[in-house]
Amino acid sequence: MNEVENYISRFEPEIQSRLKIMRELFFEVLADTEESIRYKMPAYKVGKYHLYFAAYKKHIGFYPVYGLTEIEDEILVYRAKKAKDSLHFPHDKALPIDLLKKIIRLKSLLN
């Protein structure tokens, strides 16, 4: 079991399922992405940047999401209050799979 799998295994099954989906999206969009734990959360190398996610009691946080002005309208609904780079995906709502793929793809293209 690698570090990310260990991180995911610490949560309840419903949360584990959501975290596994997010993890798989990175490899689906960027097959050769590098996976690690940074700042105590799963981290994925996308281009010259990293994207992170972390589970909390009521949501999954996704960081940092900036520089994506072309999809700002799509991500606005998920923006964390008082945080310009963070998105929150509540556990009681479906993950926005297509939006997550788009974010991963676009972040990998930023210079």
XYZ file of N, CA, C and O in Angstrom:
444
model
N 0.851 -1.171 0.000
C 0.000 0.000 0.000
C 0.898 1.236 0.000
O 1.767 1.367 0.860
N 0.681 2.132 -0.966
C 1.500 3.342 -0.994
C 0.915 4.408 -0.060
O -0.115 4.199 0.580
N 1.565 5.557 0.031
C 1.155 6.605 0.968
C -0.262 7.119 0.706
O -1.010 7.382 1.645
N -0.622 7.286 -0.556
C -1.949 7.795 -0.893
C -3.014 6.752 -0.564
O -4.058 7.070 0.002
N -2.752 5.512 -0.887
C -3.699 4.442 -0.540
C -3.874 4.368 0.977
O -4.992 4.162 1.470
N -2.795 4.554 1.719
C -2.863 4.566 3.179
C -3.722 5.737 3.664
O -4.551 5.577 4.557
N -3.540 6.905 3.073
C -4.350 8.079 3.423
C -5.829 7.767 3.211
O -6.653 7.999 4.091
N -6.175 7.248 2.058
C -7.570 6.960 1.716
C -8.164 5.922 2.657
O -9.323 6.018 3.065
N -7.367 4.932 3.040
C -7.874 3.838 3.880
C -8.302 4.287 5.276
O -9.008 3.561 5.961
N -7.918 5.474 5.687
C -8.250 5.961 7.036
C -9.686 6.473 7.154
O -10.131 6.766 8.259
N -10.392 6.580 6.035
C -11.729 7.161 6.063
C -12.810 6.093 5.962
O -12.543 4.950 5.602
N -14.033 6.506 6.261
C -15.181 5.613 6.147
C -15.348 5.187 4.689
O -14.957 5.909 3.775
N -15.954 4.022 4.448
C -16.077 3.491 3.084
C -16.686 4.462 2.058
O -16.211 4.531 0.926
N -17.706 5.222 2.457
C -18.327 6.150 1.502
C -17.337 7.233 1.069
O -17.295 7.617 -0.096
N -16.545 7.712 2.023
C -15.550 8.744 1.728
C -14.405 8.128 0.931
O -13.910 8.730 -0.023
N -13.999 6.923 1.299
C -12.947 6.231 0.542
C -13.325 6.126 -0.926
O -12.493 6.357 -1.810
N -14.565 5.792 -1.189
C -15.033 5.642 -2.565
C -14.865 6.948 -3.338
O -14.384 6.964 -4.475
N -15.232 8.054 -2.733
C -15.109 9.369 -3.389
C -13.639 9.731 -3.608
O -13.263 10.240 -4.671
N -12.798 9.454 -2.629
C -11.367 9.747 -2.765
C -10.728 8.888 -3.851
O -9.877 9.368 -4.616
N -11.134 7.628 -3.928
C -10.597 6.740 -4.973
C -10.988 7.238 -6.354
O -10.188 7.180 -7.297
N -12.198 7.723 -6.496
C -12.638 8.274 -7.786
C -11.760 9.464 -8.157
O -11.278 9.558 -9.294
N -11.533 10.353 -7.219
C -10.696 11.526 -7.512
C -9.285 11.098 -7.889
O -8.717 11.618 -8.837
N -8.739 10.147 -7.161
C -7.393 9.649 -7.465
C -7.328 9.081 -8.875
O -6.414 9.379 -9.643
N -8.312 8.266 -9.234
C -8.334 7.643 -10.561
C -8.450 8.668 -11.686
O -7.910 8.463 -12.774
N -9.123 9.780 -11.423
C -9.266 10.815 -12.455
C -7.922 11.381 -12.877
O -7.707 11.662 -14.056
N -7.022 11.549 -11.925
C -5.702 12.071 -12.278
C -4.997 11.142 -13.252
O -4.411 11.594 -14.237
N -5.042 9.852 -13.001
C -4.370 8.893 -13.877
C -5.101 8.722 -15.204
O -4.485 8.399 -16.214
N -6.395 8.932 -15.197
C -7.165 8.868 -16.439
C -6.804 10.050 -17.349
O -6.602 9.873 -18.546
N -6.709 11.239 -16.772
C -6.418 12.440 -17.558
C -4.926 12.538 -17.888
O -4.559 12.894 -18.998
N -4.080 12.219 -16.927
C -2.619 12.315 -17.093
C -1.990 10.996 -16.654
O -1.582 10.849 -15.506
N -1.923 10.063 -17.550
C -1.493 8.703 -17.216
C -0.156 8.646 -16.477
O 0.056 7.782 -15.634
N 0.739 9.578 -16.761
C 2.070 9.528 -16.148
C 2.229 10.511 -14.985
O 3.343 10.848 -14.600
N 1.127 10.940 -14.395
C 1.220 11.880 -13.275
C 1.974 11.256 -12.107
O 1.957 10.047 -11.918
N 2.648 12.100 -11.367
C 3.369 11.648 -10.179
C 2.473 11.857 -8.969
O 1.942 12.939 -8.761
N 2.351 10.816 -8.157
C 1.497 10.844 -6.977
C 2.372 10.826 -5.732
O 3.351 10.093 -5.658
N 2.002 11.644 -4.748
C 2.752 11.673 -3.494
C 1.849 12.228 -2.394
O 0.695 12.566 -2.640
N 2.396 12.309 -1.207
C 1.741 13.003 -0.105
C 2.569 14.257 0.152
O 3.781 14.188 0.357
N 1.888 15.395 0.103
C 2.518 16.682 0.408
C 1.546 17.449 1.291
O 0.340 17.395 1.057
N 2.066 18.130 2.268
C 1.201 18.858 3.213
C 0.153 17.932 3.828
O -0.991 18.314 4.062
N 0.514 16.661 4.007
C -0.339 15.638 4.630
C -1.596 15.312 3.818
O -2.594 14.868 4.376
N -1.548 15.528 2.502
C -2.673 15.163 1.645
C -2.165 14.669 0.295
O -1.038 14.954 -0.090
N -2.997 13.900 -0.428
C -2.598 13.422 -1.748
C -2.277 14.588 -2.682
O -3.010 15.584 -2.721
N -1.173 14.451 -3.396
C -0.701 15.488 -4.315
C -0.383 14.850 -5.658
O 0.140 13.731 -5.716
N -0.690 15.577 -6.738
C -0.481 15.074 -8.089
C 0.205 16.140 -8.917
O -0.231 17.288 -8.956
N 1.290 15.749 -9.567
C 2.040 16.648 -10.437
C 1.251 16.811 -11.730
O 0.962 15.830 -12.417
N 0.869 18.044 -12.014
C 0.145 18.360 -13.250
C 0.913 19.478 -13.940
O 0.877 20.620 -13.507
N 1.661 19.122 -14.991
C 2.543 20.102 -15.604
C 3.616 20.470 -14.596
O 4.211 19.615 -13.952
N 3.809 21.776 -14.396
C 4.824 22.182 -13.412
C 4.216 22.495 -12.049
O 4.887 22.974 -11.156
N 2.958 22.202 -11.880
C 2.237 22.459 -10.635
C 1.804 21.161 -9.963
O 1.957 20.086 -10.521
N 1.230 21.308 -8.790
C 0.597 20.191 -8.082
C -0.847 20.550 -7.793
O -1.176 21.713 -7.576
N -1.707 19.549 -7.787
C -3.072 19.670 -7.294
C -3.200 18.714 -6.118
O -2.585 17.646 -6.115
N -4.003 19.097 -5.149
C -4.160 18.333 -3.921
C -5.634 18.118 -3.626
O -6.473 18.932 -4.003
N -5.934 17.057 -2.902
C -7.267 16.913 -2.340
C -7.154 16.356 -0.935
O -6.161 15.732 -0.574
N -8.187 16.648 -0.136
C -8.198 16.182 1.247
C -9.641 16.004 1.700
O -10.513 16.771 1.307
N -9.866 14.984 2.509
C -11.209 14.708 3.012
C -11.416 15.366 4.366
O -10.515 15.397 5.209
N -12.600 15.875 4.531
C -13.029 16.482 5.784
C -14.398 15.915 6.142
O -14.981 15.141 5.378
N -14.919 16.327 7.265
C -16.176 15.768 7.762
C -17.325 15.929 6.771
O -18.095 14.998 6.550
N -17.452 17.100 6.142
C -18.598 17.377 5.272
C -18.265 17.519 3.793
O -19.176 17.639 2.973
N -16.984 17.522 3.446
C -16.628 17.747 2.045
C -15.222 17.213 1.732
O -14.478 16.843 2.629
N -14.915 17.248 0.438
C -13.551 17.026 -0.034
C -13.060 18.368 -0.551
O -13.733 19.018 -1.351
N -11.901 18.781 -0.054
C -11.286 20.011 -0.528
C -10.366 19.701 -1.698
O -9.739 18.640 -1.752
N -10.305 20.626 -2.643
C -9.489 20.466 -3.854
C -8.705 21.757 -4.038
O -9.295 22.845 -4.056
N -7.369 21.650 -4.178
C -6.502 22.816 -4.136
C -5.336 22.720 -5.123
O -4.905 21.615 -5.395
N -4.674 23.783 -5.437
C -5.207 25.128 -5.561
C -5.803 25.285 -6.949
O -5.253 24.808 -7.938
N -6.922 25.925 -7.011
C -7.608 26.110 -8.296
C -7.638 27.607 -8.589
O -8.516 28.332 -8.147
N -6.608 28.056 -9.276
C -6.517 29.452 -9.719
C -5.976 29.445 -11.140
O -5.481 28.425 -11.628
N -6.096 30.560 -11.812
C -5.569 30.677 -13.170
C -6.413 29.995 -14.228
O -5.953 29.760 -15.332
N -7.650 29.682 -13.903
C -8.534 28.980 -14.845
C -9.727 29.871 -15.196
O -10.875 29.490 -15.056
N -9.432 31.069 -15.653
C -10.480 32.055 -15.912
C -11.506 31.575 -16.927
O -12.673 31.941 -16.845
N -11.093 30.726 -17.846
C -12.015 30.250 -18.887
C -13.124 29.346 -18.349
O -14.142 29.148 -19.009
N -12.950 28.807 -17.144
C -14.013 27.966 -16.565
C -14.474 28.494 -15.206
O -15.096 27.779 -14.430
N -14.173 29.746 -14.926
C -14.538 30.328 -13.623
C -16.028 30.169 -13.328
O -16.403 29.879 -12.196
N -16.878 30.347 -14.326
C -18.318 30.199 -14.106
C -18.678 28.792 -13.646
O -19.595 28.612 -12.844
N -17.967 27.789 -14.146
C -18.246 26.403 -13.778
C -17.775 26.068 -12.361
O -18.406 25.286 -11.664
N -16.658 26.656 -11.957
C -16.112 26.314 -10.647
C -16.638 27.205 -9.530
O -16.524 26.862 -8.361
N -17.244 28.313 -9.882
C -17.709 29.283 -8.895
C -18.615 28.652 -7.841
O -18.491 28.952 -6.649
N -19.508 27.777 -8.245
C -20.450 27.153 -7.315
C -19.737 26.303 -6.248
O -20.263 26.090 -5.163
N -18.521 25.851 -6.539
C -17.758 25.004 -5.606
C -16.716 25.772 -4.791
O -16.076 25.195 -3.920
N -16.538 27.065 -5.080
C -15.526 27.853 -4.370
C -15.803 27.859 -2.868
O -16.929 28.075 -2.439
N -14.760 27.628 -2.111
C -14.876 27.678 -0.654
C -15.051 29.129 -0.221
O -14.463 30.030 -0.821
N -15.857 29.338 0.788
C -16.060 30.687 1.297
C -14.754 31.229 1.860
O -14.031 30.520 2.552
N -14.457 32.456 1.521
C -13.265 33.155 2.018
C -11.956 32.493 1.601
O -10.944 32.615 2.291
N -11.957 31.757 0.477
C -10.726 31.118 -0.021
C -10.754 31.145 -1.537
O -11.599 30.510 -2.154
N -9.844 31.857 -2.141
C -9.890 32.024 -3.594
C -9.347 30.826 -4.381
O -9.651 30.691 -5.547
N -8.562 29.969 -3.751
C -7.944 28.854 -4.488
C -8.562 27.501 -4.194
O -8.087 26.509 -4.695
N -9.542 27.435 -3.332
C -10.059 26.154 -2.846
C -11.465 25.870 -3.345
O -12.305 26.760 -3.378
N -11.675 24.605 -3.686
C -13.013 24.143 -4.031
C -13.448 23.136 -2.986
O -12.630 22.385 -2.456
N -14.733 23.107 -2.683
C -15.303 22.133 -1.755
C -16.373 21.327 -2.468
O -17.275 21.891 -3.085
N -16.261 19.999 -2.357
C -17.235 19.093 -2.935
C -17.945 18.377 -1.784
O -17.387 17.454 -1.184
N -19.166 18.835 -1.446
C -19.889 18.242 -0.316
C -20.144 16.750 -0.514
O -20.410 16.296 -1.633
N -20.067 16.014 0.589
C -20.276 14.562 0.525
C -21.696 14.186 0.136
O -21.926 13.093 -0.365
N -22.639 15.092 0.339
C -24.027 14.760 0.010
C -24.408 15.103 -1.434
O -25.562 15.029 -1.811
N -23.408 15.463 -2.244
C -23.642 15.760 -3.663
C -22.665 14.941 -4.515
O -21.563 14.624 -4.075
N -23.077 14.628 -5.715
C -22.211 13.872 -6.627
C -20.969 14.690 -6.982
O -21.034 15.924 -7.075
N -19.861 13.987 -7.163
C -18.648 14.666 -7.618
C -18.844 15.133 -9.060
O -19.374 14.387 -9.883
N -18.377 16.340 -9.380
C -18.489 16.841 -10.757
C -17.341 16.292 -11.615
O -16.352 16.980 -11.885
N -17.482 15.053 -12.024
C -16.403 14.322 -12.705
C -15.865 15.076 -13.921
O -14.652 15.244 -14.064
N -16.751 15.523 -14.807
C -16.285 16.211 -16.010
C -15.547 17.502 -15.674
O -14.535 17.826 -16.306
N -16.022 18.217 -14.681
C -15.345 19.444 -14.266
C -13.971 19.129 -13.673
O -12.988 19.816 -13.982
N -13.881 18.104 -12.865
C -12.588 17.716 -12.300
C -11.593 17.357 -13.403
O -10.433 17.774 -13.358
N -12.037 16.616 -14.389
C -11.151 16.268 -15.512
C -10.677 17.528 -16.232
O -9.504 17.647 -16.600
N -11.592 18.456 -16.426
C -11.258 19.701 -17.118
C -10.226 20.499 -16.312
O -9.264 21.025 -16.877
N -10.417 20.575 -15.006
C -9.470 21.292 -14.156
C -8.082 20.655 -14.232
O -7.069 21.339 -14.406
N -8.019 19.360 -14.103
C -6.736 18.639 -14.175
C -6.054 18.913 -15.509
O -4.860 19.233 -15.564
N -6.809 18.780 -16.589
C -6.255 18.996 -17.929
C -5.757 20.432 -18.087
O -4.619 20.669 -18.537
N -6.574 21.404 -17.704
C -6.181 22.801 -17.872
C -4.996 23.188 -16.995
O -4.105 23.912 -17.443
N -4.972 22.713 -15.758
C -3.836 23.022 -14.882
C -2.538 22.444 -15.430
O -1.477 23.031 -15.273
N -2.622 21.299 -16.096
C -1.412 20.681 -16.646
C -0.845 21.487 -17.806
O 0.325 21.348 -18.144
N -1.656 22.354 -18.405
C -1.227 23.146 -19.554
C -0.715 24.525 -19.167
O -0.144 25.222 -20.006
N -0.924 24.946 -17.916
C -0.477 26.270 -17.483
C 1.048 26.324 -17.408
O 1.692 25.388 -16.982
N 1.584 27.457 -17.804
C 3.049 27.652 -17.741
C 3.425 28.533 -16.591
O 2.945 29.473 -16.246
